[in-house]
PDB file of C-alpha atoms and ligand atoms in Angstrom:
ATOM      1  CA  MET A  25     -35.209 -26.227  22.733  1.00 50.00           C
ATOM      2  CA  SER A  26     -36.268 -26.837  26.646  1.00 45.00           C
ATOM      3  CA  ASP A  27     -37.630 -24.255  29.164  1.00 41.00           C
ATOM      4  CA  GLY A  28     -35.130 -26.059  31.364  1.00 36.00           C
ATOM      5  CA  THR A  29     -37.321 -26.545  34.029  1.00 36.00           C
ATOM      6  CA  ALA A  30     -40.940 -27.702  32.680  1.00 37.00           C
ATOM      7  CA  ASN A  31     -39.441 -30.523  30.391  1.00 50.00           C
ATOM      8  CA  ARG A  32     -36.811 -32.668  30.644  1.00 50.00           C
ATOM      9  CA  TRP A  33     -35.212 -33.812  27.403  1.00 52.00           C
ATOM     10  CA  ASP A  34     -34.043 -37.057  26.071  1.00 67.00           C
ATOM     11  CA  ALA A  35     -32.071 -35.634  23.105  1.00 68.00           C
ATOM     12  CA  ASP A  36     -31.349 -39.535  21.804  1.00 68.00           C
ATOM     13  CA  ASP A  37     -35.239 -39.771  21.698  1.00 68.00           C
ATOM     14  CA  TYR A  38     -35.816 -36.365  20.308  1.00 62.00           C
ATOM     15  CA  ASP A  39     -33.456 -37.479  17.378  1.00 69.00           C
ATOM     16  CA  ASP A  40     -34.747 -40.839  16.746  1.00 65.00           C
ATOM     17  CA  GLY A  41     -38.348 -40.606  17.016  1.00 62.00           C
ATOM     18  CA  HIS A  42     -38.918 -36.736  16.298  1.00 65.00           C
ATOM     19  CA  GLY A  43     -36.431 -36.385  13.055  1.00 68.00           C
ATOM     20  CA  PHE A  44     -39.186 -34.178  11.346  1.00 73.00           C
ATOM     21  CA  VAL A  45     -38.117 -31.121  13.626  1.00 67.00           C
ATOM     22  CA  ALA A  46     -34.999 -30.711  11.460  1.00 71.00           C
ATOM     23  CA  GLU A  47     -36.173 -31.880   8.255  1.00 76.00           C
ATOM     24  CA  TYR A  48     -38.865 -29.074   8.176  1.00 79.00           C
ATOM     25  CA  GLY A  49     -36.332 -26.916   9.597  1.00 83.00           C
ATOM     26  CA  ALA A  50     -34.259 -27.411   6.244  1.00 87.00           C
ATOM     27  CA  SER A  51     -36.762 -25.170   4.300  1.00 92.00           C
ATOM     28  CA  LEU A  52     -36.074 -22.676   6.849  1.00 96.00           C
ATOM     29  CA  VAL A  53     -32.523 -22.693   6.580  1.00 97.00           C
ATOM     30  CA  ASP A  54     -33.251 -21.986   3.168  1.00 96.00           C
ATOM     31  CA  LEU A  55     -35.124 -18.975   3.727  1.00 97.00           C
ATOM     32  CA  LEU A  56     -32.108 -17.645   5.846  1.00 98.00           C
ATOM     33  CA  ASP A  57     -30.175 -17.938   3.209  1.00 97.00           C
ATOM     34  CA  PRO A  58     -26.630 -18.047   5.146  1.00 98.00           C
ATOM     35  CA  LYS A  59     -24.024 -16.344   3.019  1.00 97.00           C
ATOM     36  CA  SER A  60     -20.317 -17.537   3.332  1.00 97.00           C
ATOM     37  CA  GLY A  61     -18.315 -15.323   5.995  1.00 95.00           C
ATOM     38  CA  GLU A  62     -21.602 -14.499   7.752  1.00 98.00           C
ATOM     39  CA  ARG A  63     -21.628 -15.167  11.512  1.00 98.00           C
ATOM     40  CA  VAL A  64     -25.010 -17.134  12.241  1.00 98.00           C
ATOM     41  CA  LEU A  65     -26.277 -17.499  15.832  1.00 98.00           C
ATOM     42  CA  ASP A  66     -29.182 -20.974  16.154  1.00 98.00           C
ATOM     43  CA  LEU A  67     -31.218 -19.730  19.261  1.00 98.00           C
ATOM     44  CA  GLY A  68     -32.613 -22.967  20.356  1.00 98.00           C
ATOM     45  CA  CYS A  69     -30.459 -25.256  18.334  1.00 97.00           C
ATOM     46  CA  GLY A  70     -31.427 -28.611  20.132  1.00 96.00           C
ATOM     47  CA  THR A  71     -28.868 -31.424  18.959  1.00 96.00           C
ATOM     48  CA  GLY A  72     -27.314 -28.923  16.123  1.00 97.00           C
ATOM     49  CA  HIS A  73     -28.254 -30.753  13.012  1.00 96.00           C
ATOM     50  CA  LEU A  74     -29.462 -27.324  11.454  1.00 97.00           C
ATOM     51  CA  THR A  75     -26.540 -25.479  13.084  1.00 98.00           C
ATOM     52  CA  ALA A  76     -24.449 -27.749  11.170  1.00 98.00           C
ATOM     53  CA  ASP A  77     -26.559 -27.073   7.803  1.00 97.00           C
ATOM     54  CA  ILE A  78     -26.043 -23.387   8.467  1.00 98.00           C
ATOM     55  CA  ALA A  79     -22.278 -24.400   8.960  1.00 98.00           C
ATOM     56  CA  GLU A  80     -21.952 -26.680   5.668  1.00 97.00           C
ATOM     57  CA  ARG A  81     -23.254 -23.386   3.792  1.00 96.00           C
ATOM     58  CA  GLY A  82     -20.354 -21.338   4.617  1.00 97.00           C
ATOM     59  CA  ALA A  83     -21.481 -19.061   7.943  1.00 98.00           C
ATOM     60  CA  THR A  84     -19.665 -19.783  11.107  1.00 98.00           C
ATOM     61  CA  ALA A  85     -22.583 -21.033  13.045  1.00 98.00           C
ATOM     62  CA  VAL A  86     -22.800 -20.841  16.604  1.00 98.00           C
ATOM     63  CA  GLY A  87     -25.826 -23.037  18.632  1.00 98.00           C
ATOM     64  CA  ILE A  88     -27.225 -22.333  22.153  1.00 98.00           C
ATOM     65  CA  ASP A  89     -29.742 -23.990  23.968  1.00 98.00           C
ATOM     66  CA  GLN A  90     -31.289 -23.882  27.533  1.00 97.00           C
ATOM     67  CA  SER A  91     -31.103 -28.096  27.578  1.00 96.00           C
ATOM     68  CA  ALA A  92     -27.895 -29.020  28.944  1.00 97.00           C
ATOM     69  CA  GLU A  93     -28.394 -32.556  27.394  1.00 97.00           C
ATOM     70  CA  MET A  94     -28.788 -31.170  24.091  1.00 97.00           C
ATOM     71  CA  VAL A  95     -25.868 -29.152  24.012  1.00 98.00           C
ATOM     72  CA  GLU A  96     -23.832 -31.971  25.037  1.00 98.00           C
ATOM     73  CA  GLN A  97     -25.205 -34.146  22.128  1.00 97.00           C
ATOM     74  CA  ALA A  98     -24.619 -31.508  19.745  1.00 98.00           C
ATOM     75  CA  ARG A  99     -20.827 -30.956  20.721  1.00 98.00           C
ATOM     76  CA  ALA A 100     -20.698 -34.456  20.271  1.00 98.00           C
ATOM     77  CA  ALA A 101     -22.162 -34.606  17.010  1.00 98.00           C
ATOM     78  CA  TYR A 102     -20.544 -31.828  15.736  1.00 98.00           C
ATOM     79  CA  PRO A 103     -16.964 -30.964  17.496  1.00 98.00           C
ATOM     80  CA  GLY A 104     -15.792 -28.589  14.990  1.00 97.00           C
ATOM     81  CA  LEU A 105     -19.259 -26.244  15.973  1.00 98.00           C
ATOM     82  CA  SER A 106     -19.263 -24.383  19.013  1.00 98.00           C
ATOM     83  CA  PHE A 107     -22.462 -24.723  21.197  1.00 98.00           C
ATOM     84  CA  ARG A 108     -23.418 -23.427  24.379  1.00 98.00           C
ATOM     85  CA  ARG A 109     -25.963 -23.220  27.088  1.00 98.00           C
ATOM     86  CA  ALA A 110     -27.520 -20.090  27.248  1.00 98.00           C
ATOM     87  CA  ASP A 111     -31.467 -18.734  28.385  1.00 98.00           C
ATOM     88  CA  ALA A 112     -33.392 -17.292  24.937  1.00 98.00           C
ATOM     89  CA  ARG A 113     -34.304 -14.237  27.119  1.00 98.00           C
ATOM     90  CA  SER A 114     -30.883 -13.207  28.500  1.00 97.00           C
ATOM     91  CA  PHE A 115     -28.059 -14.627  26.503  1.00 97.00           C
ATOM     92  CA  THR A 116     -25.442 -12.408  25.497  1.00 96.00           C
ATOM     93  CA  ALA A 117     -23.099 -12.118  22.377  1.00 95.00           C
ATOM     94  CA  GLU A 118     -19.667 -10.600  22.430  1.00 92.00           C
ATOM     95  CA  ASP A 119     -19.504 -10.206  18.945  1.00 95.00           C
ATOM     96  CA  ARG A 120     -22.673  -9.159  17.145  1.00 98.00           C
ATOM     97  CA  PHE A 121     -23.996 -11.385  14.543  1.00 98.00           C
ATOM     98  CA  ASP A 122     -25.374 -11.016  11.063  1.00 98.00           C
ATOM     99  CA  ALA A 123     -28.222 -13.178  11.710  1.00 98.00           C
ATOM    100  CA  VAL A 124     -30.235 -15.199  14.440  1.00 98.00           C
ATOM    101  CA  PHE A 125     -31.904 -18.374  13.127  1.00 98.00           C
ATOM    102  CA  SER A 126     -34.401 -20.176  15.467  1.00 98.00           C
ATOM    103  CA  ASN A 127     -36.552 -23.334  14.839  1.00 97.00           C
ATOM    104  CA  ALA A 128     -39.509 -24.660  16.722  1.00 96.00           C
ATOM    105  CA  ALA A 129     -37.689 -23.510  20.220  1.00 97.00           C
ATOM    106  CA  LEU A 130     -39.413 -19.962  20.558  1.00 98.00           C
ATOM    107  CA  HIS A 131     -42.968 -21.092  21.429  1.00 98.00           C
ATOM    108  CA  TRP A 132     -41.015 -23.202  24.943  1.00 97.00           C
ATOM    109  CA  VAL A 133     -40.497 -19.696  26.129  1.00 98.00           C
ATOM    110  CA  PRO A 134     -43.512 -18.226  28.014  1.00 98.00           C
ATOM    111  CA  GLY A 135     -45.520 -15.335  26.337  1.00 98.00           C
ATOM    112  CA  ALA A 136     -44.617 -12.976  29.041  1.00 98.00           C
ATOM    113  CA  ASP A 137     -40.991 -13.301  28.757  1.00 98.00           C
ATOM    114  CA  HIS A 138     -40.541 -12.469  24.382  1.00 98.00           C
ATOM    115  CA  ASP A 139     -40.069  -9.113  24.692  1.00 98.00           C
ATOM    116  CA  ALA A 140     -36.821  -9.935  26.759  1.00 98.00           C
ATOM    117  CA  VAL A 141     -36.288 -12.754  24.125  1.00 98.00           C
ATOM    118  CA  ILE A 142     -36.856 -10.065  21.196  1.00 98.00           C
ATOM    119  CA  GLU A 143     -34.157  -7.557  23.090  1.00 98.00           C
ATOM    120  CA  ALA A 144     -31.697 -10.177  23.485  1.00 98.00           C
ATOM    121  CA  VAL A 145     -31.861 -11.001  19.815  1.00 98.00           C
ATOM    122  CA  ALA A 146     -32.002  -7.121  18.538  1.00 98.00           C
ATOM    123  CA  ASP A 147     -28.499  -6.538  21.082  1.00 98.00           C
ATOM    124  CA  ALA A 148     -27.018  -9.676  19.435  1.00 98.00           C
ATOM    125  CA  LEU A 149     -27.348  -8.754  15.956  1.00 98.00           C
ATOM    126  CA  ARG A 150     -25.662  -5.822  13.976  1.00 98.00           C
ATOM    127  CA  PRO A 151     -27.688  -3.121  12.597  1.00 97.00           C
ATOM    128  CA  GLY A 152     -29.539  -4.633   9.655  1.00 98.00           C
ATOM    129  CA  GLY A 153     -29.153  -8.014  10.916  1.00 98.00           C
ATOM    130  CA  ARG A 154     -32.103 -10.744  10.297  1.00 98.00           C
ATOM    131  CA  PHE A 155     -33.827 -12.510  12.505  1.00 98.00           C
ATOM    132  CA  VAL A 156     -35.482 -15.446  10.876  1.00 98.00           C
ATOM    133  CA  ALA A 157     -37.468 -17.825  12.923  1.00 98.00           C
ATOM    134  CA  GLU A 158     -40.421 -20.567  13.053  1.00 98.00           C
ATOM    135  CA  MET A 159     -42.133 -21.260  15.923  1.00 98.00           C
ATOM    136  CA  GLY A 160     -46.047 -22.896  16.747  1.00 98.00           C
ATOM    137  CA  GLY A 161     -48.507 -20.182  15.476  1.00 98.00           C
ATOM    138  CA  THR A 162     -51.849 -19.416  17.027  1.00 98.00           C
ATOM    139  CA  GLY A 163     -53.984 -22.918  16.857  1.00 98.00           C
ATOM    140  CA  ASN A 164     -50.798 -24.929  16.714  1.00 98.00           C
ATOM    141  CA  VAL A 165     -51.340 -28.572  18.008  1.00 98.00           C
ATOM    142  CA  ASP A 166     -54.941 -27.348  19.340  1.00 98.00           C
ATOM    143  CA  ARG A 167     -56.524 -30.509  19.056  1.00 98.00           C
ATOM    144  CA  ILE A 168     -53.952 -32.698  21.086  1.00 98.00           C
ATOM    145  CA  VAL A 169     -54.027 -29.607  23.642  1.00 98.00           C
ATOM    146  CA  THR A 170     -57.922 -29.240  23.863  1.00 98.00           C
ATOM    147  CA  ALA A 171     -58.252 -33.158  24.002  1.00 98.00           C
ATOM    148  CA  THR A 172     -55.390 -33.426  26.634  1.00 98.00           C
ATOM    149  CA  LEU A 173     -56.419 -30.388  29.258  1.00 98.00           C
ATOM    150  CA  ALA A 174     -60.368 -32.278  28.824  1.00 98.00           C
ATOM    151  CA  GLU A 175     -58.835 -35.210  29.760  1.00 98.00           C
ATOM    152  CA  LEU A 176     -57.083 -34.306  32.839  1.00 98.00           C
ATOM    153  CA  ARG A 177     -59.605 -32.059  33.835  1.00 98.00           C
ATOM    154  CA  GLU A 178     -62.416 -35.245  33.772  1.00 97.00           C
ATOM    155  CA  ARG A 179     -59.299 -36.601  36.131  1.00 96.00           C
ATOM    156  CA  GLY A 180     -59.581 -33.554  38.617  1.00 96.00           C
ATOM    157  CA  TYR A 181     -56.308 -32.248  37.197  1.00 96.00           C
ATOM    158  CA  ASP A 182     -56.583 -28.036  36.115  1.00 96.00           C
ATOM    159  CA  ARG A 183     -53.673 -27.827  33.497  1.00 97.00           C
ATOM    160  CA  GLU A 184     -52.970 -24.782  31.205  1.00 96.00           C
ATOM    161  CA  ASN A 185     -51.474 -24.929  27.612  1.00 97.00           C
ATOM    162  CA  PRO A 186     -47.677 -25.063  28.368  1.00 96.00           C
ATOM    163  CA  TRP A 187     -46.967 -23.437  25.127  1.00 98.00           C
ATOM    164  CA  TYR A 188     -46.845 -20.067  23.302  1.00 98.00           C
ATOM    165  CA  PHE A 189     -48.409 -19.865  19.991  1.00 98.00           C
ATOM    166  CA  PRO A 190     -48.591 -16.440  18.878  1.00 98.00           C
ATOM    167  CA  SER A 191     -50.851 -14.824  15.888  1.00 98.00           C
ATOM    168  CA  VAL A 192     -48.774 -13.185  12.975  1.00 98.00           C
ATOM    169  CA  GLY A 193     -50.158  -9.711  14.458  1.00 98.00           C
ATOM    170  CA  GLU A 194     -49.224 -10.267  17.970  1.00 98.00           C
ATOM    171  CA  TYR A 195     -46.068 -11.336  17.094  1.00 98.00           C
ATOM    172  CA  ALA A 196     -45.010  -8.762  14.472  1.00 98.00           C
ATOM    173  CA  THR A 197     -46.295  -6.155  16.573  1.00 98.00           C
ATOM    174  CA  ARG A 198     -43.748  -7.308  19.466  1.00 98.00           C
ATOM    175  CA  LEU A 199     -40.996  -7.179  16.977  1.00 98.00           C
ATOM    176  CA  GLU A 200     -41.598  -3.815  15.929  1.00 98.00           C
ATOM    177  CA  ALA A 201     -41.777  -2.820  19.318  1.00 98.00           C
ATOM    178  CA  GLY A 202     -38.715  -4.146  19.866  1.00 98.00           C
ATOM    179  CA  GLY A 203     -37.036  -2.593  17.151  1.00 98.00           C
ATOM    180  CA  PHE A 204     -37.433  -4.813  13.830  1.00 98.00           C
ATOM    181  CA  GLU A 205     -38.898  -4.237  10.803  1.00 98.00           C
ATOM    182  CA  VAL A 206     -40.853  -7.326   9.824  1.00 98.00           C
ATOM    183  CA  ARG A 207     -40.355  -7.993   6.155  1.00 98.00           C
ATOM    184  CA  ARG A 208     -42.340 -11.181   5.812  1.00 97.00           C
ATOM    185  CA  ALA A 209     -44.614 -13.479   8.875  1.00 98.00           C
ATOM    186  CA  VAL A 210     -46.738 -15.851   7.472  1.00 97.00           C
ATOM    187  CA  LEU A 211     -49.214 -18.200   9.892  1.00 98.00           C
ATOM    188  CA  PHE A 212     -49.797 -21.802   7.974  1.00 97.00           C
ATOM    189  CA  ASP A 213     -51.033 -25.235   8.520  1.00 97.00           C
ATOM    190  CA  ARG A 214     -48.368 -27.919   8.313  1.00 96.00           C
ATOM    191  CA  PRO A 215     -50.407 -31.409   9.238  1.00 97.00           C
ATOM    192  CA  THR A 216     -47.325 -33.422  10.563  1.00 96.00           C
ATOM    193  CA  GLU A 217     -47.443 -37.375  10.373  1.00 97.00           C
ATOM    194  CA  LEU A 218     -45.575 -38.447  13.789  1.00 97.00           C
ATOM    195  CA  GLU A 219     -43.404 -41.245  14.019  1.00 95.00           C
ATOM    196  CA  ASN A 220     -43.792 -44.521  15.171  1.00 96.00           C
ATOM    197  CA  GLY A 221     -47.185 -45.859  13.779  1.00 98.00           C
ATOM    198  CA  ALA A 222     -49.612 -46.536  16.309  1.00 98.00           C
ATOM    199  CA  ASP A 223     -47.700 -45.212  19.276  1.00 98.00           C
ATOM    200  CA  GLY A 224     -46.750 -41.531  17.608  1.00 98.00           C
ATOM    201  CA  LEU A 225     -49.208 -39.827  19.427  1.00 98.00           C
ATOM    202  CA  ALA A 226     -48.524 -41.369  22.782  1.00 98.00           C
ATOM    203  CA  ASP A 227     -44.615 -40.913  22.164  1.00 97.00           C
ATOM    204  CA  TRP A 228     -45.191 -37.056  21.139  1.00 97.00           C
ATOM    205  CA  LEU A 229     -46.877 -36.535  24.262  1.00 97.00           C
ATOM    206  CA  SER A 230     -44.143 -38.406  26.172  1.00 95.00           C
ATOM    207  CA  MET A 231     -41.435 -36.347  24.251  1.00 93.00           C
ATOM    208  CA  PHE A 232     -42.927 -32.880  24.559  1.00 94.00           C
ATOM    209  CA  GLY A 233     -45.598 -32.756  27.259  1.00 94.00           C
ATOM    210  CA  ASP A 234     -43.745 -33.786  29.692  1.00 92.00           C
ATOM    211  CA  SER A 235     -44.860 -30.818  32.056  1.00 93.00           C
ATOM    212  CA  LEU A 236     -48.826 -31.506  31.427  1.00 97.00           C
ATOM    213  CA  PHE A 237     -48.441 -34.733  33.475  1.00 97.00           C
ATOM    214  CA  ALA A 238     -46.133 -33.255  36.508  1.00 95.00           C
ATOM    215  CA  GLY A 239     -46.937 -34.805  39.497  1.00 95.00           C
ATOM    216  CA  LEU A 240     -49.249 -37.991  37.931  1.00 96.00           C
ATOM    217  CA  ALA A 241     -48.157 -41.288  38.643  1.00 96.00           C
ATOM    218  CA  ASP A 242     -47.288 -43.157  36.069  1.00 96.00           C
ATOM    219  CA  ASP A 243     -50.827 -45.680  35.588  1.00 97.00           C
ATOM    220  CA  GLU A 244     -52.829 -42.444  35.907  1.00 97.00           C
ATOM    221  CA  ARG A 245     -50.349 -40.705  33.518  1.00 97.00           C
ATOM    222  CA  GLU A 246     -50.973 -43.766  30.638  1.00 97.00           C
ATOM    223  CA  ALA A 247     -54.789 -43.880  31.653  1.00 97.00           C
ATOM    224  CA  VAL A 248     -54.629 -39.836  30.525  1.00 98.00           C
ATOM    225  CA  VAL A 249     -52.652 -40.708  27.542  1.00 98.00           C
ATOM    226  CA  ALA A 250     -54.774 -43.498  26.418  1.00 98.00           C
ATOM    227  CA  GLY A 251     -57.714 -41.311  27.041  1.00 98.00           C
ATOM    228  CA  VAL A 252     -56.310 -38.235  24.580  1.00 98.00           C
ATOM    229  CA  GLU A 253     -55.983 -41.210  21.755  1.00 98.00           C
ATOM    230  CA  ASP A 254     -59.340 -42.384  22.098  1.00 98.00           C
ATOM    231  CA  ARG A 255     -60.618 -38.773  21.652  1.00 98.00           C
ATOM    232  CA  LEU A 256     -58.583 -37.653  18.838  1.00 98.00           C
ATOM    233  CA  ARG A 257     -58.476 -41.470  16.725  1.00 98.00           C
ATOM    234  CA  PRO A 258     -60.921 -40.658  14.694  1.00 98.00           C
ATOM    235  CA  ASP A 259     -59.486 -37.725  13.452  1.00 97.00           C
ATOM    236  CA  MET A 260     -56.135 -37.848  13.706  1.00 98.00           C
ATOM    237  CA  PHE A 261     -54.989 -41.613  13.004  1.00 98.00           C
ATOM    238  CA  ASP A 262     -55.551 -43.429   9.789  1.00 98.00           C
ATOM    239  CA  GLY A 263     -54.763 -46.741  11.368  1.00 98.00           C
ATOM    240  CA  GLU A 264     -51.001 -46.475  10.793  1.00 98.00           C
ATOM    241  CA  THR A 265     -50.188 -43.030  11.354  1.00 98.00           C
ATOM    242  CA  TRP A 266     -51.114 -40.159  13.629  1.00 98.00           C
ATOM    243  CA  THR A 267     -51.132 -36.594  11.680  1.00 98.00           C
ATOM    244  CA  ALA A 268     -50.597 -33.955  14.162  1.00 98.00           C
ATOM    245  CA  ASP A 269     -52.362 -30.364  13.532  1.00 98.00           C
ATOM    246  CA  TYR A 270     -49.331 -28.458  13.261  1.00 98.00           C
ATOM    247  CA  ARG A 271     -49.562 -24.584  12.660  1.00 98.00           C
ATOM    248  CA  ARG A 272     -46.401 -22.639  12.017  1.00 98.00           C
ATOM    249  CA  LEU A 273     -45.525 -18.939  12.492  1.00 98.00           C
ATOM    250  CA  ARG A 274     -42.407 -18.007  10.316  1.00 98.00           C
ATOM    251  CA  PHE A 275     -41.111 -14.679  10.138  1.00 98.00           C
ATOM    252  CA  VAL A 276     -38.005 -12.468   8.884  1.00 98.00           C
ATOM    253  CA  ALA A 277     -37.366  -9.337  10.721  1.00 98.00           C
ATOM    254  CA  VAL A 278     -34.572  -7.046  10.474  1.00 98.00           C
ATOM    255  CA  ARG A 279     -33.077  -5.046  13.229  1.00 98.00           C
ATOM    256  CA  ALA A 280     -33.318  -1.321  12.256  1.00 93.00           C
ATOM    257  CA  ALA A 281     -29.809   0.575  11.833  1.00 85.00           C
TER     258      ALA A 281
HETATM  259  C1  LIG B 317     -44.324 -27.373  17.592  1.00 55.31           C
HETATM  260  O1  LIG B 317     -43.005 -27.292  17.067  1.00 55.31           O
HETATM  261  O2  LIG B 317     -45.155 -26.992  17.251  1.00 55.31           O
HETATM  262  C2  LIG B 317     -44.256 -27.881  18.928  1.00 55.31           C
HETATM  263  C3  LIG B 317     -43.598 -29.063  19.537  1.00 55.31           C
HETATM  264  C4  LIG B 317     -43.951 -29.870  20.533  1.00 55.31           C
HETATM  265  C5  LIG B 317     -44.879 -29.140  21.526  1.00 55.31           C
HETATM  266  C6  LIG B 317     -45.389 -28.202  21.139  1.00 55.31           C
HETATM  267  C7  LIG B 317     -45.581 -27.825  20.061  1.00 55.31           C
END
């Protein structure tokens, strides 16, 4: 999912070089456990692969994403499913859903806006409906963020972490304040091998880190990325593959009756 302003997505690149996002998401679909006849909303559906997995299990699945490019690609890949462009903070649903599902999307929404997200999700669910999601949790990609901000700072650019990675306590509290009962919430490390060998980290930064490099000339940007690689190579590159320090926050929350 994109926040629509900070990052311009290349939906082809997203699928080709970062397929692990949907692969890891498959186990979140297991946690969702969609049932035949249920209506499920996939919030931040990206290119729609998990929306399709949910539909294959017999549910009626609808995907929404902020990125027009992602929605276009999802529609082309899965013409039988319904996808539309919508903002996680303000979407509305004509008919209530049995579940709202979200994988690797919520951390793109600024922290200050998550009460609005939670309110929109609660409004979209029937009483007793479930919100099943995974996002970056506290400390997610901390080494990559720290190295990138340090490299930028050395070159005179003062930037901030563009993502929201909450702790279990923080997000569970927000969910409860928004009318949810939190049935499960867990933070765990998931070291993630990046695709494309020696270019894996540079590709990851290019795909996801656009906002960090806003306003930099191409050669300056390349120099920053090379500097980040130098800082992280000893700990994160084994000679063949980069491994990113992902940490996930997963939760299941049920809308109060
Ligand atoms: C994540 O899935 O944890 C993630 C993806 C892109 C940027 C930051 C975090």
